[in-house]
Short mmCIF file of C-alpha atoms and ligand atoms in Angstrom, two decimals:
data_model
loop_
_atom_site.label_atom_id
_atom_site.label_comp_id
_atom_site.label_asym_id
_atom_site.label_seq_id
_atom_site.Cartn_x
_atom_site.Cartn_y
_atom_site.Cartn_z
CA UNK H 1 2.18 15.87 -11.30
CA UNK H 2 -1.51 15.50 -10.09
CA UNK H 3 -2.04 14.13 -6.69
CA UNK H 4 -5.26 12.98 -5.10
CA UNK H 5 -5.57 12.76 -1.34
CA UNK H 6 -8.66 10.73 -0.20
CA UNK H 7 -10.01 12.23 2.96
CA UNK H 8 -9.47 15.87 3.68
CA UNK H 9 -9.36 15.59 7.67
CA UNK H 10 -6.62 15.99 10.12
CA UNK H 11 -4.13 13.91 7.97
CA UNK H 12 -5.38 14.47 4.45
CA UNK H 13 -5.49 18.29 4.61
CA UNK H 14 -2.24 18.57 6.46
CA UNK H 15 -0.62 16.50 3.73
CA UNK H 16 -2.48 18.55 1.08
CA UNK H 17 -1.23 21.83 2.48
CA UNK H 18 2.46 20.47 2.00
CA UNK H 19 2.06 18.77 -1.22
CA UNK H 20 0.22 21.58 -3.08
CA UNK H 21 3.53 23.53 -2.86
CA UNK H 22 5.02 21.10 -5.31
CA UNK H 23 2.13 19.33 -7.10
CA UNK H 24 -1.34 19.96 -8.22
CA UNK H 25 -3.50 18.49 -5.39
CA UNK H 26 -7.13 17.34 -5.69
CA UNK H 27 -8.49 16.79 -2.13
CA UNK H 28 -11.23 14.26 -2.42
CA UNK H 29 -13.73 14.06 0.62
CA UNK H 30 -17.02 12.07 0.95
CA UNK H 31 -18.27 15.00 3.04
CA UNK H 32 -20.00 17.68 1.00
CA UNK H 33 -19.85 20.00 3.94
CA UNK H 34 -15.92 19.59 4.25
CA UNK H 35 -15.63 19.97 0.42
CA UNK H 36 -17.68 23.21 0.38
CA UNK H 37 -15.87 24.75 3.26
CA UNK H 38 -12.42 24.08 1.66
CA UNK H 39 -13.45 25.49 -1.70
CA UNK H 40 -14.39 28.63 0.04
CA UNK H 41 -10.83 28.78 1.49
CA UNK H 42 -12.01 27.76 4.96
CA UNK H 43 -9.83 25.28 6.79
CA UNK H 44 -11.62 23.02 9.49
CA UNK H 45 -8.31 21.63 10.83
CA UNK H 46 -6.03 23.24 13.53
CA UNK H 47 -2.47 23.86 12.05
CA UNK H 48 -3.73 24.42 8.57
CA UNK H 49 -4.31 27.97 7.93
CA UNK H 50 -7.17 29.14 5.92
CA UNK H 51 -4.98 31.72 4.13
CA UNK H 52 -2.79 28.73 2.93
CA UNK H 53 -5.91 26.99 1.35
CA UNK H 54 -7.07 30.30 -0.21
CA UNK H 55 -3.38 30.71 -1.75
CA UNK H 56 -3.44 27.25 -3.26
CA UNK H 57 -7.00 27.55 -4.48
CA UNK H 58 -6.08 30.84 -6.23
CA UNK H 59 -2.92 29.37 -7.87
CA UNK H 60 -4.82 26.42 -9.12
CA UNK H 61 -2.69 24.15 -6.95
CA UNK H 62 -5.39 22.84 -4.92
CA UNK H 63 -9.15 22.11 -5.22
CA UNK H 64 -11.55 20.04 -3.22
CA UNK H 65 -14.10 17.59 -4.49
CA UNK H 66 -16.71 14.66 -3.70
CA UNK H 67 -16.84 13.73 -7.26
CA UNK H 68 -14.61 10.61 -8.13
CA UNK H 69 -14.42 11.46 -11.64
CA UNK H 70 -12.07 14.52 -10.61
CA UNK H 71 -9.27 12.25 -9.50
CA UNK H 72 -9.13 10.02 -12.63
CA UNK H 73 -6.03 11.34 -14.25
CA UNK H 74 -4.07 11.50 -10.84
CA UNK H 75 -0.61 9.70 -10.81
CA UNK H 76 -0.30 9.50 -7.07
CA UNK H 77 -3.32 8.80 -4.67
CA UNK H 78 -2.89 9.05 -1.01
CA UNK H 79 -5.43 7.24 1.39
CA UNK H 80 -6.01 9.33 4.64
CA UNK H 81 -9.55 7.93 5.95
CA UNK H 82 -10.61 7.15 9.43
CA UNK H 83 -9.71 3.71 10.78
CA UNK H 84 -12.12 3.47 13.73
CA UNK H 85 -13.22 0.51 15.85
CA UNK H 86 -16.64 -1.14 15.51
CA UNK H 87 -19.04 -1.48 18.34
CA UNK H 88 -17.40 -4.62 19.32
CA UNK H 89 -14.12 -2.97 19.43
CA UNK H 90 -12.72 -4.72 16.27
CA UNK H 91 -10.90 -2.96 13.50
CA UNK H 92 -13.16 -1.18 11.11
CA UNK H 93 -11.76 -0.93 7.54
CA UNK H 94 -15.10 0.14 6.09
CA UNK H 95 -13.88 3.57 5.30
CA UNK H 96 -10.52 2.10 3.62
CA UNK H 97 -12.72 -0.06 1.64
CA UNK H 98 -14.88 2.75 0.39
CA UNK H 99 -11.63 4.69 -0.60
CA UNK H 100 -10.33 1.71 -2.66
CA UNK H 101 -13.80 1.72 -4.45
CA UNK H 102 -13.36 5.45 -5.37
CA UNK H 103 -9.89 4.60 -6.65
CA UNK H 104 -10.77 1.28 -8.26
CA UNK H 105 -13.87 2.87 -10.18
CA UNK H 106 -12.10 6.04 -11.20
CA UNK H 107 -8.20 5.47 -11.87
CA UNK H 108 -7.78 3.57 -15.11
CA UNK H 109 -4.04 4.48 -15.72
CA UNK H 110 -1.40 2.87 -13.60
CA UNK H 111 -0.88 5.11 -10.43
CA UNK H 112 1.18 5.18 -7.17
CA UNK H 113 -1.30 4.30 -4.35
CA UNK H 114 -0.12 5.20 -0.80
CA UNK H 115 -1.87 4.30 2.57
CA UNK H 116 -1.34 6.89 5.32
CA UNK H 117 -4.23 5.56 7.34
CA UNK H 118 -3.18 3.53 10.51
CA UNK H 119 -4.11 -0.20 10.24
CA UNK H 120 -2.70 -3.60 11.11
CA UNK H 121 0.15 -5.17 9.40
CA UNK H 122 -1.13 -6.81 6.21
CA UNK H 123 -3.67 -4.21 5.31
CA UNK H 124 -1.77 -2.78 2.26
CA UNK H 125 -0.98 -6.16 0.80
CA UNK H 126 -3.92 -8.30 1.85
CA UNK H 127 -6.90 -5.64 1.94
CA UNK H 128 -5.99 -2.45 -0.08
CA UNK H 129 -4.56 -3.92 -3.16
CA UNK H 130 -7.20 -6.70 -3.52
CA UNK H 131 -9.87 -4.12 -2.83
CA UNK H 132 -8.66 -1.59 -5.54
CA UNK H 133 -8.36 -4.55 -8.01
CA UNK H 134 -11.83 -5.98 -7.27
CA UNK H 135 -13.51 -2.41 -7.87
CA UNK H 136 -11.33 -1.70 -10.94
CA UNK H 137 -13.10 -1.72 -14.20
CA UNK H 138 -9.98 -2.52 -16.05
CA UNK H 139 -7.02 -4.85 -15.28
CA UNK H 140 -4.53 -1.87 -14.60
CA UNK H 141 -1.40 -2.68 -12.50
CA UNK H 142 -0.88 0.01 -9.85
CA UNK H 143 2.06 0.54 -7.43
CA UNK H 144 1.32 0.17 -3.70
CA UNK H 145 3.04 1.67 -0.87
CA UNK H 146 2.46 2.53 2.86
CA UNK H 147 3.57 5.57 4.88
CA UNK H 148 2.07 5.94 8.09
CA UNK H 149 1.13 9.45 9.24
CA UNK H 150 2.77 10.82 12.37
CA UNK H 151 1.25 14.24 12.31
CA UNK H 152 0.27 15.57 15.77
CA UNK H 153 -2.32 18.17 15.34
CA UNK H 154 -1.70 21.49 17.13
CA UNK H 155 2.15 20.88 17.43
CA UNK H 156 4.39 23.57 15.82
CA UNK H 157 7.76 22.16 16.47
CA UNK H 158 7.45 18.95 14.33
CA UNK H 159 5.77 18.99 11.00
CA UNK H 160 5.64 17.10 7.74
CA UNK H 161 9.28 18.48 6.74
CA UNK H 162 11.10 17.69 9.80
CA UNK H 163 9.42 14.60 11.07
CA UNK H 164 11.09 11.41 9.74
CA UNK H 165 8.69 9.32 7.64
CA UNK H 166 8.69 5.67 7.46
CA UNK H 167 7.59 4.12 4.26
CA UNK H 168 7.91 0.84 2.22
CA UNK H 169 6.36 -0.30 -1.19
CA UNK H 170 4.96 -3.62 -2.24
CA UNK H 171 7.64 -3.64 -5.01
CA UNK H 172 11.08 -1.67 -5.28
CA UNK H 173 9.58 0.25 -7.97
CA UNK H 174 6.72 1.39 -5.64
CA UNK H 175 9.28 2.23 -2.90
CA UNK H 176 11.48 4.27 -5.21
CA UNK H 177 8.36 6.34 -6.44
CA UNK H 178 7.37 6.77 -2.84
CA UNK H 179 10.77 8.21 -1.83
CA UNK H 180 10.69 10.52 -4.85
CA UNK H 181 7.20 11.74 -4.11
CA UNK H 182 7.73 12.43 -0.39
CA UNK H 183 11.29 13.84 -0.71
CA UNK H 184 9.74 17.12 -2.17
CA UNK H 185 8.38 18.15 1.41
CA UNK H 186 9.92 15.73 3.95
CA UNK H 187 13.67 15.84 4.80
CA UNK H 188 14.23 12.31 6.40
CA UNK H 189 12.76 9.29 4.78
CA UNK H 190 13.11 6.11 6.47
CA UNK H 191 12.68 3.01 4.18
CA UNK H 192 11.88 -0.25 6.00
CA UNK H 193 12.17 -3.66 4.44
CA UNK H 194 8.31 -4.38 4.08
CA UNK H 195 4.98 -2.69 4.44
CA UNK H 196 4.17 -4.77 7.34
CA UNK H 197 7.05 -3.42 9.39
CA UNK H 198 5.95 0.20 8.71
CA UNK H 199 2.35 -0.64 9.57
CA UNK H 200 3.41 -2.45 12.72
CA UNK H 201 6.10 0.29 13.69
CA UNK H 202 2.99 2.78 13.59
CA UNK H 203 0.79 0.74 15.99
CA UNK H 204 3.77 -0.06 18.20
CA UNK H 205 4.62 3.86 18.48
CA UNK H 206 1.08 4.55 19.90
CA UNK H 207 0.91 1.40 21.80
CA UNK H 208 4.15 2.57 23.56
CA UNK H 209 2.33 5.87 24.70
CA UNK H 210 -0.88 3.99 25.57
CA UNK H 211 0.94 1.66 27.89
CA UNK H 212 3.21 4.21 29.46
CA UNK H 213 0.20 6.58 30.10
CA UNK H 214 -1.67 3.59 31.78
CA UNK H 215 1.42 2.81 33.90
CA UNK H 216 1.80 6.41 35.07
CA UNK H 217 -2.08 6.53 35.67
CA UNK H 218 -1.77 3.43 37.89
CA UNK H 219 1.24 4.96 39.71
CA UNK H 220 -0.66 8.29 40.42
CA UNK H 221 -3.24 6.00 42.32
CA UNK H 222 -0.35 4.25 44.06
CA UNK H 223 1.25 7.62 44.96
CA UNK H 224 -1.87 9.01 46.38
CA UNK H 225 -2.48 5.79 48.52
CA UNK H 226 1.04 6.44 49.96
CA UNK H 227 0.40 9.99 50.65
CA UNK H 228 3.21 11.48 48.33
CA UNK H 229 2.97 13.52 45.38
CA UNK H 230 2.88 11.90 42.09
CA UNK H 231 4.44 14.86 40.24
CA UNK H 232 7.26 15.38 42.62
CA UNK H 233 7.97 11.60 42.39
CA UNK H 234 7.98 11.68 38.55
CA UNK H 235 10.19 14.74 38.64
CA UNK H 236 12.74 13.04 40.99
CA UNK H 237 12.60 9.91 38.72
CA UNK H 238 13.31 12.16 35.62
CA UNK H 239 16.72 13.43 37.05
CA UNK H 240 18.00 9.97 35.82
CA UNK H 241 19.74 10.97 32.59
CA UNK H 242 19.25 7.59 30.86
CA UNK H 243 16.62 4.83 30.85
CA UNK H 244 13.50 6.74 31.92
CA UNK H 245 10.94 8.63 29.90
CA UNK H 246 8.48 10.89 31.85
CA UNK H 247 4.73 10.55 31.19
CA UNK H 248 2.18 12.44 33.28
CA UNK H 249 -0.96 11.02 34.66
CA UNK H 250 -4.35 12.26 33.27
CA UNK H 251 -8.16 11.46 33.21
CA UNK H 252 -7.41 8.94 30.42
CA UNK H 253 -6.41 8.98 26.80
CA UNK H 254 -8.43 10.42 23.84
CA UNK H 255 -8.16 11.20 20.12
CA UNK H 256 -8.42 9.09 17.08
CA UNK H 257 -5.01 7.30 17.87
CA UNK H 258 -3.98 6.31 21.28
CA UNK H 259 -7.41 4.77 22.54
CA UNK H 260 -7.86 2.98 19.06
CA UNK H 261 -4.53 2.12 17.39
CA UNK H 262 -3.47 -0.44 20.18
CA UNK H 263 -6.55 -2.33 19.83
CA UNK H 264 -5.58 -2.78 15.99
CA UNK H 265 -2.29 -4.42 17.47
CA UNK H 266 -4.06 -6.48 19.85
CA UNK H 267 -6.57 -7.75 17.24
CA UNK H 268 -4.09 -8.86 14.78
CA UNK H 269 -1.89 -10.41 17.51
CA UNK H 270 -4.80 -12.54 18.86
CA UNK H 271 -5.64 -13.49 15.41
CA UNK H 272 -2.01 -14.91 15.22
CA UNK H 273 -2.28 -16.71 18.61
CA UNK H 274 0.00 -13.95 20.24
CA UNK H 275 -0.68 -12.55 23.57
CA UNK H 276 -1.76 -8.80 23.86
CA UNK H 277 -2.18 -8.70 27.62
CA UNK H 278 -0.31 -5.31 28.24
CA UNK H 279 -2.39 -3.66 25.53
CA UNK H 280 -5.57 -4.92 26.92
CA UNK H 281 -4.87 -4.14 30.51
CA UNK H 282 -3.54 -0.47 29.63
CA UNK H 283 -6.71 0.10 27.97
CA UNK H 284 -8.74 -0.91 31.02
CA UNK H 285 -6.43 1.18 33.09
CA UNK H 286 -7.00 4.26 31.08
CA UNK H 287 -10.61 3.93 30.77
CA UNK H 288 -10.92 3.36 34.62
CA UNK H 289 -9.21 6.60 35.45
CA UNK H 290 -12.41 8.75 34.86
CA UNK H 291 -13.99 6.35 37.56
CA UNK H 292 -11.31 6.87 39.96
CA UNK H 293 -11.15 10.56 39.55
CA UNK H 294 -14.95 10.90 40.11
CA UNK H 295 -14.58 8.72 43.25
CA UNK H 296 -11.77 10.80 44.56
CA UNK H 297 -13.88 14.09 44.18
CA UNK H 298 -16.83 12.37 45.73
CA UNK H 299 -14.79 11.14 48.67
CA UNK H 300 -13.43 14.77 49.26
CA UNK H 301 -17.17 16.13 49.07
CA UNK H 302 -18.57 14.21 52.00
CA UNK H 303 -18.80 10.95 49.87
CA UNK H 304 -21.74 12.11 47.76
CA UNK H 305 -22.35 14.01 44.56
CA UNK H 306 -26.08 14.01 44.42
CA UNK H 307 -27.48 17.44 43.56
CA UNK H 308 -24.06 19.11 43.35
CA UNK H 309 -23.37 21.47 40.20
CA UNK H 310 -20.26 20.24 38.69
CA UNK H 311 -18.26 22.05 35.99
CA UNK H 312 -15.93 20.16 33.76
CA UNK H 313 -13.31 22.46 32.53
CA UNK H 314 -11.88 21.47 29.01
CA UNK H 315 -13.50 18.82 27.06
CA UNK H 316 -11.17 18.56 24.12
CA UNK H 317 -9.05 15.43 24.08
CA UNK H 318 -6.01 17.39 24.51
CA UNK H 319 -4.94 21.15 24.93
CA UNK H 320 -5.41 23.78 22.40
CA UNK H 321 -7.46 21.70 19.93
CA UNK H 322 -11.25 21.51 19.41
CA UNK H 323 -11.18 17.75 18.64
CA UNK H 324 -13.28 15.69 21.25
CA UNK H 325 -13.00 12.14 19.70
CA UNK H 326 -12.77 9.63 22.37
CA UNK H 327 -12.24 12.27 25.01
CA UNK H 328 -11.86 11.22 28.37
CA UNK H 329 -14.20 14.17 29.41
CA UNK H 330 -17.15 12.03 28.09
CA UNK H 331 -16.42 9.26 30.76
CA UNK H 332 -15.87 11.69 33.47
CA UNK H 333 -19.08 13.32 32.74
CA UNK H 334 -20.93 9.93 32.35
CA UNK H 335 -19.39 9.07 35.99
CA UNK H 336 -20.47 12.37 37.42
CA UNK H 337 -24.05 12.07 36.25
CA UNK H 338 -24.38 8.41 37.32
CA UNK H 339 -23.50 9.76 40.98
CA UNK H 340 -26.27 12.26 40.72
CA UNK H 341 -24.26 15.40 39.92
CA UNK H 342 -25.89 18.18 37.75
CA UNK H 343 -23.01 18.52 35.27
CA UNK H 344 -22.09 21.34 32.70
CA UNK H 345 -18.84 21.92 30.86
CA UNK H 346 -16.76 24.84 29.71
CA UNK H 347 -14.61 24.71 26.65
CA UNK H 348 -14.47 27.75 24.36
CA UNK H 349 -12.13 25.98 22.04
CA UNK H 350 -14.62 23.28 21.37
CA UNK H 351 -17.60 25.74 21.60
CA UNK H 352 -20.46 23.14 20.91
CA UNK H 353 -20.43 19.48 21.71
CA UNK H 354 -23.36 17.00 21.57
CA UNK H 355 -25.98 19.58 21.25
CA UNK H 356 -24.75 21.44 24.31
CA UNK H 357 -22.74 24.90 24.38
CA UNK H 358 -19.72 25.88 26.52
CA UNK H 359 -20.94 27.14 29.94
CA UNK H 360 -19.48 30.06 31.82
CA UNK H 361 -16.44 29.40 33.76
CA UNK H 362 -18.06 30.34 37.23
CA UNK H 363 -20.78 29.44 39.90
CA UNK H 364 -20.38 25.69 40.26
CA UNK H 365 -20.00 23.83 43.53
CA UNK H 366 -17.08 21.65 42.23
CA UNK H 367 -14.88 22.13 39.09
CA UNK H 368 -12.96 19.33 37.53
CA UNK H 369 -10.18 20.25 34.91
CA UNK H 370 -10.00 17.35 32.37
CA UNK H 371 -8.20 19.51 29.77
CA UNK H 372 -6.31 22.93 30.22
CA UNK H 373 -6.20 25.18 27.04
CA UNK H 374 -3.58 27.84 27.09
CA UNK H 375 -6.27 30.41 26.60
CA UNK H 376 -8.00 29.54 29.92
CA UNK H 377 -6.84 31.52 32.75
CA UNK H 378 -5.64 29.48 35.84
CA UNK H 379 -7.14 32.10 38.32
CA UNK H 380 -10.62 31.99 36.67
CA UNK H 381 -10.41 28.19 36.97
CA UNK H 382 -9.78 28.45 40.70
CA UNK H 383 -12.40 31.16 41.21
CA UNK H 384 -15.06 29.11 39.41
CA UNK H 385 -15.83 26.67 42.29
CA UNK H 386 -14.95 26.45 46.09
CA UNK H 387 -13.60 23.03 45.39
CA UNK H 388 -11.37 22.45 42.21
CA UNK H 389 -9.92 19.15 41.17
CA UNK H 390 -7.33 19.30 38.51
CA UNK H 391 -6.28 16.18 36.52
CA UNK H 392 -3.62 17.88 34.42
CA UNK H 393 -1.09 19.13 37.03
CA UNK H 394 -1.27 22.55 35.50
CA UNK H 395 -3.54 24.36 37.89
CA UNK H 396 -1.46 25.31 41.06
CA UNK H 397 -3.54 25.63 44.11
CA UNK H 398 -6.13 23.10 42.97
CA UNK H 399 -6.76 19.47 44.48
CA UNK H 400 -5.34 16.99 42.11
CA UNK H 401 -3.97 13.57 41.25
N1 NAD R 1 -5.43 12.71 13.75
C1 NAD R 1 -4.28 12.40 13.91
O1 NAD R 1 -3.67 13.07 14.59
C2 NAD R 1 -3.69 11.10 13.21
C3 NAD R 1 -2.27 11.02 13.27
C4 NAD R 1 -1.71 9.93 12.54
C5 NAD R 1 -2.56 8.92 11.85
N2 NAD R 1 -3.88 9.30 11.91
C6 NAD R 1 -4.70 8.26 11.11
O2 NAD R 1 -4.94 8.85 9.72
C7 NAD R 1 -6.21 8.39 9.47
C8 NAD R 1 -7.14 9.55 9.18
O3 NAD R 1 -7.46 10.22 10.36
P1 NAD R 1 -7.82 11.76 10.61
O4 NAD R 1 -7.68 12.23 11.93
O5 NAD R 1 -7.36 12.52 9.37
O6 NAD R 1 -9.44 11.59 10.48
P2 NAD R 1 -10.55 12.68 10.03
O7 NAD R 1 -11.75 12.14 10.64
O8 NAD R 1 -10.00 13.96 10.77
O9 NAD R 1 -10.65 12.85 8.50
C9 NAD R 1 -11.06 11.85 7.79
C10 NAD R 1 -11.86 12.48 6.53
O10 NAD R 1 -12.04 11.46 5.49
C11 NAD R 1 -13.42 11.72 5.14
N3 NAD R 1 -13.79 10.44 4.62
C12 NAD R 1 -14.33 9.34 5.29
N4 NAD R 1 -14.62 8.15 4.60
C13 NAD R 1 -14.29 8.71 3.19
C14 NAD R 1 -14.26 8.16 1.84
N5 NAD R 1 -14.64 6.86 1.88
N6 NAD R 1 -13.59 8.71 0.97
C15 NAD R 1 -13.43 10.15 1.06
N7 NAD R 1 -13.22 10.74 2.36
C16 NAD R 1 -13.66 10.03 3.32
C17 NAD R 1 -14.23 12.27 6.25
O11 NAD R 1 -15.37 12.88 5.72
C18 NAD R 1 -13.13 13.15 6.94
O12 NAD R 1 -13.07 14.44 6.38
C19 NAD R 1 -6.59 7.37 10.58
O13 NAD R 1 -6.19 5.97 10.22
C20 NAD R 1 -5.91 7.89 11.73
O14 NAD R 1 -5.75 6.78 12.59
C21 NAD R 1 -4.38 10.36 12.40
#
């Protein structure tokens, strides 16, 4: 069976790597750079080894392309393109629309179209199906299904095989074919009664994280004002064997999912006249953490950061990945600069970011740890400046939340 995967980023390439074991996979991406790298056997995604791509290229099980014509005889098409927010922080479905155009214009035989991109309930039924039909040259009937992706880049204990996968088709035939497809490489398939339930469940999973992270970030501020350790208090609460789940404070949330997906849920809630107050407030608390942290650092340093050299340690949005999308480091740097600090950053996993390179881990007046990669030595962080503020709770001996 020939499978097209539209979008070869974190989600699409990860799926390609599992699907290519069983099917002939065409990885379609609008970026010529990504396609060229992949066809040279070079992976640009953590967790997908270049050797695996090379193996599937050599066996003919995988190829990357930017040409719509290359997907025309595919029987299964997976959509794995970005679903960001617009400048006005509204859902931006333009990438999904463009994926639908590629499908509509190139697939003339009936196929199974599965959306793995995260979006609000109703996207498959009210947006994707009509868009594919609108772009189609012939009046072909496709099958449509949703299976939201749960990949956690950089994670090794949970993967496509052992992470339960939600799915639902628009028809029972679409559901049956979706089950058949994923059962080749996923052990636990969970069918729900409608695509809208699957779409909403994905948004709720990430909203649950966003709200709990905001709660613990607010609690970190309360604990500090009370003069008690937030970490010791959380560990104490965590001895309760039921009804509690430990989240830890941070400089804020980052990545493609947690800062973005809850806003998709809030937008659809508000469109239907339902409140989304927790979601909106959680977003504000998480965004404000960077300002709180910079104010704490200023207060510890004579109330003023003017002219101080500040080194931000770790700018990726989470440990051990190079992904800087929506990283909290950006806001921390913005607030430090607005207080007059001379800011540089150290992150050898990221390397280059916004035209700047990773600085040496030494010689600053102040160091702020936003993300602690395993490869960065704790002692070197502590030696990098006379004052070190750690937002991760991982650098013993530093000041912190
Ligand atoms: N990254 C994650 O951890 C994660 C986890 C679960 C779900 N998701 C969701 O999966 C979706 C994809 O996210 P991602 O992290 O893989 O994004 P990504 O930015 O890593 O990759 C998207 C890829 O799609 C390509 N692309 C953009 N528009 C295209 C088009 N019209 N046609 C073909 N290719 C196109 C881009 O060039 C890019 O290579 C999003 O909806 C996201 O919310 C992401």
